[in-house]
PDB file of C-alpha atoms in Angstrom:
ATOM      1  CA  MET A   1      38.542 -21.441 -10.549  1.00  0.00           C
ATOM      2  CA  ARG A   2      37.001 -18.428  -9.241  1.00  0.00           C
ATOM      3  CA  PRO A   3      34.040 -18.534  -6.960  1.00  0.00           C
ATOM      4  CA  VAL A   4      30.421 -18.880  -9.030  1.00  0.00           C
ATOM      5  CA  THR A   5      27.283 -17.404  -7.326  1.00  0.00           C
ATOM      6  CA  GLU A   6      23.886 -19.194  -8.171  1.00  0.00           C
ATOM      7  CA  HIS A   7      23.012 -16.327 -10.350  1.00  0.00           C
ATOM      8  CA  GLU A   8      26.241 -17.163 -12.740  1.00  0.00           C
ATOM      9  CA  VAL A   9      25.373 -20.701 -12.504  1.00  0.00           C
ATOM     10  CA  ARG A  10      22.114 -20.350 -13.815  1.00  0.00           C
ATOM     11  CA  THR A  11      22.679 -18.095 -16.585  1.00  0.00           C
ATOM     12  CA  SER A  12      25.816 -20.028 -17.702  1.00  0.00           C
ATOM     13  CA  PHE A  13      23.913 -23.039 -19.329  1.00  0.00           C
ATOM     14  CA  ILE A  14      24.486 -23.625 -22.979  1.00  0.00           C
ATOM     15  CA  ASN A  15      22.432 -26.619 -23.983  1.00  0.00           C
ATOM     16  CA  CYS A  16      19.371 -26.292 -21.796  1.00  0.00           C
ATOM     17  CA  SER A  17      16.359 -23.725 -21.784  1.00  0.00           C
ATOM     18  CA  LYS A  18      16.053 -21.013 -19.267  1.00  0.00           C
ATOM     19  CA  GLY A  19      13.348 -22.630 -17.561  1.00  0.00           C
ATOM     20  CA  GLU A  20      15.286 -26.100 -17.022  1.00  0.00           C
ATOM     21  CA  ALA A  21      18.327 -24.133 -15.770  1.00  0.00           C
ATOM     22  CA  LYS A  22      15.903 -22.214 -13.433  1.00  0.00           C
ATOM     23  CA  ARG A  23      14.580 -25.320 -11.889  1.00  0.00           C
ATOM     24  CA  LEU A  24      17.633 -27.321 -11.690  1.00  0.00           C
ATOM     25  CA  GLY A  25      18.864 -28.491  -8.052  1.00  0.00           C
ATOM     26  CA  LEU A  26      22.287 -26.452  -7.169  1.00  0.00           C
ATOM     27  CA  PRO A  27      24.478 -28.303  -4.714  1.00  0.00           C
ATOM     28  CA  ARG A  28      23.669 -27.135  -1.081  1.00  0.00           C
ATOM     29  CA  ASP A  29      27.492 -26.309  -0.499  1.00  0.00           C
ATOM     30  CA  LEU A  30      27.667 -23.987  -3.470  1.00  0.00           C
ATOM     31  CA  PRO A  31      29.526 -21.031  -1.351  1.00  0.00           C
ATOM     32  CA  ASP A  32      31.768 -23.602   0.356  1.00  0.00           C
ATOM     33  CA  ARG A  33      33.207 -25.487  -2.559  1.00  0.00           C
ATOM     34  CA  PRO A  34      36.934 -25.708  -2.662  1.00  0.00           C
ATOM     35  CA  TRP A  35      37.339 -23.215  -5.378  1.00  0.00           C
ATOM     36  CA  GLU A  36      41.253 -22.889  -5.289  1.00  0.00           C
ATOM     37  CA  ASP A  37      41.433 -26.682  -6.087  1.00  0.00           C
ATOM     38  CA  LEU A  38      38.731 -26.741  -8.804  1.00  0.00           C
ATOM     39  CA  ASP A  39      39.033 -26.343 -12.489  1.00  0.00           C
ATOM     40  CA  PHE A  40      35.509 -26.617 -13.011  1.00  0.00           C
ATOM     41  CA  LEU A  41      32.151 -27.049 -10.920  1.00  0.00           C
ATOM     42  CA  GLY A  42      30.346 -30.190 -11.184  1.00  0.00           C
ATOM     43  CA  TRP A  43      27.720 -32.342  -9.282  1.00  0.00           C
ATOM     44  CA  ARG A  44      24.625 -34.389  -9.721  1.00  0.00           C
ATOM     45  CA  ASP A  45      21.355 -33.400  -9.250  1.00  0.00           C
ATOM     46  CA  PRO A  46      20.394 -34.529  -5.513  1.00  0.00           C
ATOM     47  CA  GLY A  47      16.650 -34.713  -6.760  1.00  0.00           C
ATOM     48  CA  ALA A  48      17.185 -36.378  -9.926  1.00  0.00           C
ATOM     49  CA  PRO A  49      20.326 -38.796  -9.855  1.00  0.00           C
ATOM     50  CA  GLU A  50      20.375 -39.246 -13.711  1.00  0.00           C
ATOM     51  CA  ARG A  51      21.152 -35.652 -14.215  1.00  0.00           C
ATOM     52  CA  ALA A  52      24.373 -33.996 -13.761  1.00  0.00           C
ATOM     53  CA  TYR A  53      25.809 -30.658 -14.356  1.00  0.00           C
ATOM     54  CA  LEU A  54      29.004 -29.075 -15.195  1.00  0.00           C
ATOM     55  CA  VAL A  55      30.337 -25.232 -15.140  1.00  0.00           C
ATOM     56  CA  ALA A  56      33.515 -24.074 -16.341  1.00  0.00           C
ATOM     57  CA  GLU A  57      35.310 -20.803 -16.658  1.00  0.00           C
ATOM     58  CA  ARG A  58      36.474 -20.191 -20.132  1.00  0.00           C
ATOM     59  CA  ASP A  59      37.479 -16.814 -21.641  1.00  0.00           C
ATOM     60  CA  GLY A  60      36.390 -15.034 -18.632  1.00  0.00           C
ATOM     61  CA  SER A  61      32.681 -15.752 -18.239  1.00  0.00           C
ATOM     62  CA  PHE A  62      30.893 -19.568 -17.445  1.00  0.00           C
ATOM     63  CA  VAL A  63      29.949 -22.069 -19.714  1.00  0.00           C
ATOM     64  CA  GLY A  64      27.594 -24.769 -18.024  1.00  0.00           C
ATOM     65  CA  ILE A  65      26.078 -27.971 -19.545  1.00  0.00           C
ATOM     66  CA  ALA A  66      23.207 -30.439 -18.382  1.00  0.00           C
ATOM     67  CA  LEU A  67      24.491 -34.110 -18.589  1.00  0.00           C
ATOM     68  CA  ARG A  68      22.497 -36.895 -18.468  1.00  0.00           C
ATOM     69  CA  VAL A  69      24.003 -40.089 -16.640  1.00  0.00           C
ATOM     70  CA  THR A  70      23.687 -43.397 -18.409  1.00  0.00           C
ATOM     71  CA  SER A  71      22.520 -46.254 -16.169  1.00  0.00           C
ATOM     72  CA  GLY A  72      24.410 -49.186 -17.392  1.00  0.00           C
ATOM     73  CA  ALA A  73      24.880 -52.584 -15.830  1.00  0.00           C
ATOM     74  CA  SER A  74      26.941 -52.561 -12.989  1.00  0.00           C
ATOM     75  CA  ARG A  75      30.748 -53.819 -13.385  1.00  0.00           C
ATOM     76  CA  ALA A  76      32.466 -56.348 -11.317  1.00  0.00           C
ATOM     77  CA  PHE A  77      34.453 -54.901  -8.346  1.00  0.00           C
ATOM     78  CA  THR A  78      37.880 -55.736  -9.961  1.00  0.00           C
ATOM     79  CA  SER A  79      36.637 -54.031 -13.504  1.00  0.00           C
ATOM     80  CA  ARG A  80      38.189 -50.695 -13.648  1.00  0.00           C
ATOM     81  CA  SER A  81      37.262 -47.701 -15.991  1.00  0.00           C
ATOM     82  CA  MET A  82      38.864 -44.214 -16.518  1.00  0.00           C
ATOM     83  CA  CYS A  83      37.582 -40.925 -16.606  1.00  0.00           C
ATOM     84  CA  SER A  84      38.311 -39.090 -19.922  1.00  0.00           C
ATOM     85  CA  LEU A  85      38.894 -35.615 -18.120  1.00  0.00           C
ATOM     86  CA  CYS A  86      41.051 -36.421 -15.205  1.00  0.00           C
ATOM     87  CA  LEU A  87      42.460 -39.847 -16.190  1.00  0.00           C
ATOM     88  CA  THR A  88      41.426 -41.017 -12.807  1.00  0.00           C
ATOM     89  CA  THR A  89      40.765 -45.099 -12.940  1.00  0.00           C
ATOM     90  CA  HIS A  90      37.760 -46.115 -10.448  1.00  0.00           C
ATOM     91  CA  THR A  91      36.369 -49.677  -9.577  1.00  0.00           C
ATOM     92  CA  SER A  92      32.624 -50.519  -9.557  1.00  0.00           C
ATOM     93  CA  GLY A  93      30.575 -47.458 -11.132  1.00  0.00           C
ATOM     94  CA  GLY A  94      32.941 -44.724 -10.234  1.00  0.00           C
ATOM     95  CA  VAL A  95      32.989 -43.868 -13.943  1.00  0.00           C
ATOM     96  CA  ALA A  96      29.815 -43.454 -15.831  1.00  0.00           C
ATOM     97  CA  LEU A  97      28.947 -42.327 -19.692  1.00  0.00           C
ATOM     98  CA  MET A  98      27.636 -38.783 -19.589  1.00  0.00           C
ATOM     99  CA  THR A  99      25.848 -37.554 -22.464  1.00  0.00           C
ATOM    100  CA  ALA A 100      25.219 -33.764 -23.220  1.00  0.00           C
ATOM    101  CA  ARG A 101      22.965 -32.449 -25.628  1.00  0.00           C
ATOM    102  CA  ARG A 102      24.755 -30.373 -28.332  1.00  0.00           C
ATOM    103  CA  THR A 103      23.372 -26.709 -29.008  1.00  0.00           C
ATOM    104  CA  GLY A 104      21.593 -25.288 -31.701  1.00  0.00           C
ATOM    105  CA  GLU A 105      19.644 -27.062 -34.604  1.00  0.00           C
ATOM    106  CA  ALA A 106      21.818 -30.422 -33.844  1.00  0.00           C
ATOM    107  CA  GLY A 107      20.539 -30.376 -29.953  1.00  0.00           C
ATOM    108  CA  ARG A 108      16.906 -29.886 -31.286  1.00  0.00           C
ATOM    109  CA  GLN A 109      17.203 -32.656 -33.377  1.00  0.00           C
ATOM    110  CA  GLY A 110      18.417 -35.036 -30.610  1.00  0.00           C
ATOM    111  CA  ASN A 111      21.841 -35.136 -30.976  1.00  0.00           C
ATOM    112  CA  THR A 112      24.196 -35.615 -28.116  1.00  0.00           C
ATOM    113  CA  VAL A 113      27.913 -35.856 -27.276  1.00  0.00           C
ATOM    114  CA  GLY A 114      29.107 -38.403 -24.349  1.00  0.00           C
ATOM    115  CA  GLN A 115      32.399 -38.899 -22.330  1.00  0.00           C
ATOM    116  CA  TYR A 116      32.973 -41.385 -19.702  1.00  0.00           C
ATOM    117  CA  LEU A 117      33.314 -38.977 -16.628  1.00  0.00           C
ATOM    118  CA  CYS A 118      33.734 -39.777 -12.644  1.00  0.00           C
ATOM    119  CA  THR A 119      30.572 -40.170 -11.580  1.00  0.00           C
ATOM    120  CA  ASP A 120      30.835 -37.786  -8.500  1.00  0.00           C
ATOM    121  CA  LEU A 121      32.615 -35.397 -10.900  1.00  0.00           C
ATOM    122  CA  ASP A 122      35.184 -34.297  -8.263  1.00  0.00           C
ATOM    123  CA  CYS A 123      38.138 -34.768 -11.217  1.00  0.00           C
ATOM    124  CA  SER A 124      39.923 -31.636  -9.879  1.00  0.00           C
ATOM    125  CA  LEU A 125      40.392 -33.312  -6.617  1.00  0.00           C
ATOM    126  CA  TYR A 126      41.410 -36.466  -7.514  1.00  0.00           C
ATOM    127  CA  LEU A 127      44.161 -35.286  -9.873  1.00  0.00           C
ATOM    128  CA  ARG A 128      45.431 -33.055  -6.764  1.00  0.00           C
ATOM    129  CA  GLY A 129      45.245 -35.835  -4.608  1.00  0.00           C
ATOM    130  CA  LYS A 130      42.581 -34.176  -1.996  1.00  0.00           C
ATOM    131  CA  LYS A 131      40.436 -37.397  -2.638  1.00  0.00           C
ATOM    132  CA  GLU A 132      41.051 -40.672  -3.370  1.00  0.00           C
ATOM    133  CA  ALA A 133      39.210 -43.162  -5.571  1.00  0.00           C
ATOM    134  CA  PRO A 134      38.175 -46.146  -3.834  1.00  0.00           C
ATOM    135  CA  GLY A 135      40.172 -49.268  -5.166  1.00  0.00           C
ATOM    136  CA  ALA A 136      41.635 -47.663  -7.785  1.00  0.00           C
ATOM    137  CA  GLY A 137      43.370 -44.204  -8.498  1.00  0.00           C
ATOM    138  CA  ILE A 138      45.742 -41.936 -10.413  1.00  0.00           C
ATOM    139  CA  VAL A 139      47.719 -43.560 -12.991  1.00  0.00           C
ATOM    140  CA  ASP A 140      51.320 -43.319 -12.194  1.00  0.00           C
ATOM    141  CA  GLU A 141      52.929 -40.500 -14.422  1.00  0.00           C
ATOM    142  CA  SER A 142      55.730 -37.903 -14.170  1.00  0.00           C
ATOM    143  CA  LEU A 143      53.273 -34.863 -14.886  1.00  0.00           C
ATOM    144  CA  THR A 144      53.302 -32.336 -12.265  1.00  0.00           C
ATOM    145  CA  VAL A 145      49.703 -31.174 -10.679  1.00  0.00           C
ATOM    146  CA  GLU A 146      49.648 -28.094 -12.620  1.00  0.00           C
ATOM    147  CA  GLU A 147      50.387 -30.353 -15.964  1.00  0.00           C
ATOM    148  CA  LYS A 148      47.580 -32.518 -14.873  1.00  0.00           C
ATOM    149  CA  ALA A 149      45.165 -29.884 -14.541  1.00  0.00           C
ATOM    150  CA  ALA A 150      45.997 -28.214 -17.776  1.00  0.00           C
ATOM    151  CA  ARG A 151      45.255 -31.501 -19.437  1.00  0.00           C
ATOM    152  CA  THR A 152      42.015 -31.811 -17.459  1.00  0.00           C
ATOM    153  CA  ARG A 153      41.108 -28.450 -18.434  1.00  0.00           C
ATOM    154  CA  ALA A 154      42.068 -29.192 -22.146  1.00  0.00           C
ATOM    155  CA  ASN A 155      40.192 -32.406 -22.270  1.00  0.00           C
ATOM    156  CA  LEU A 156      36.947 -30.474 -20.758  1.00  0.00           C
ATOM    157  CA  ASP A 157      37.482 -27.476 -23.531  1.00  0.00           C
ATOM    158  CA  SER A 158      37.002 -30.233 -25.891  1.00  0.00           C
ATOM    159  CA  PHE A 159      34.317 -31.709 -24.859  1.00  0.00           C
ATOM    160  CA  LEU A 160      32.543 -28.193 -24.218  1.00  0.00           C
ATOM    161  CA  ASP A 161      33.399 -27.404 -28.065  1.00  0.00           C
ATOM    162  CA  LYS A 162      31.807 -30.747 -29.408  1.00  0.00           C
ATOM    163  CA  VAL A 163      28.732 -29.670 -27.216  1.00  0.00           C
ATOM    164  CA  ALA A 164      28.528 -26.066 -28.491  1.00  0.00           C
ATOM    165  CA  ASN A 165      29.539 -26.611 -32.093  1.00  0.00           C
ATOM    166  CA  GLY A 166      27.000 -29.375 -32.644  1.00  0.00           C
TER     167      GLY A 166
END
């Protein structure tokens, strides 16, 4: 992913108002992110833990979505959950259901789309082996890192399409 500026992030959102995008909390380390290892930029709002944001590059421009993190019951340490983007398995709260308001009339009516995602949105780092999920890990498979990254981007594109074509 190419580096993204604060202005590009704030103007990329498709499922929230310009005012909401202007007020959202950006990651403090935005300029220092490992851009060459990222398939998308994802972060949790430091001031509002139930909010998360995701910005992806599509067709030469950036598309951002605002997410709500559901606060479900904590699962046992031995329970495992899998991220639907990168297919990393996590134990004890490493995956959460995140919902995005759909765009257009569907979104105004309150319709949302949800996915189970890594709670820290570091999918790109997990699939490249740059970060390890505590007590879990990547499913053992024979795909190359490039193939895993392509699959993650395809899964993300599918999710973004569901949000945008509400």
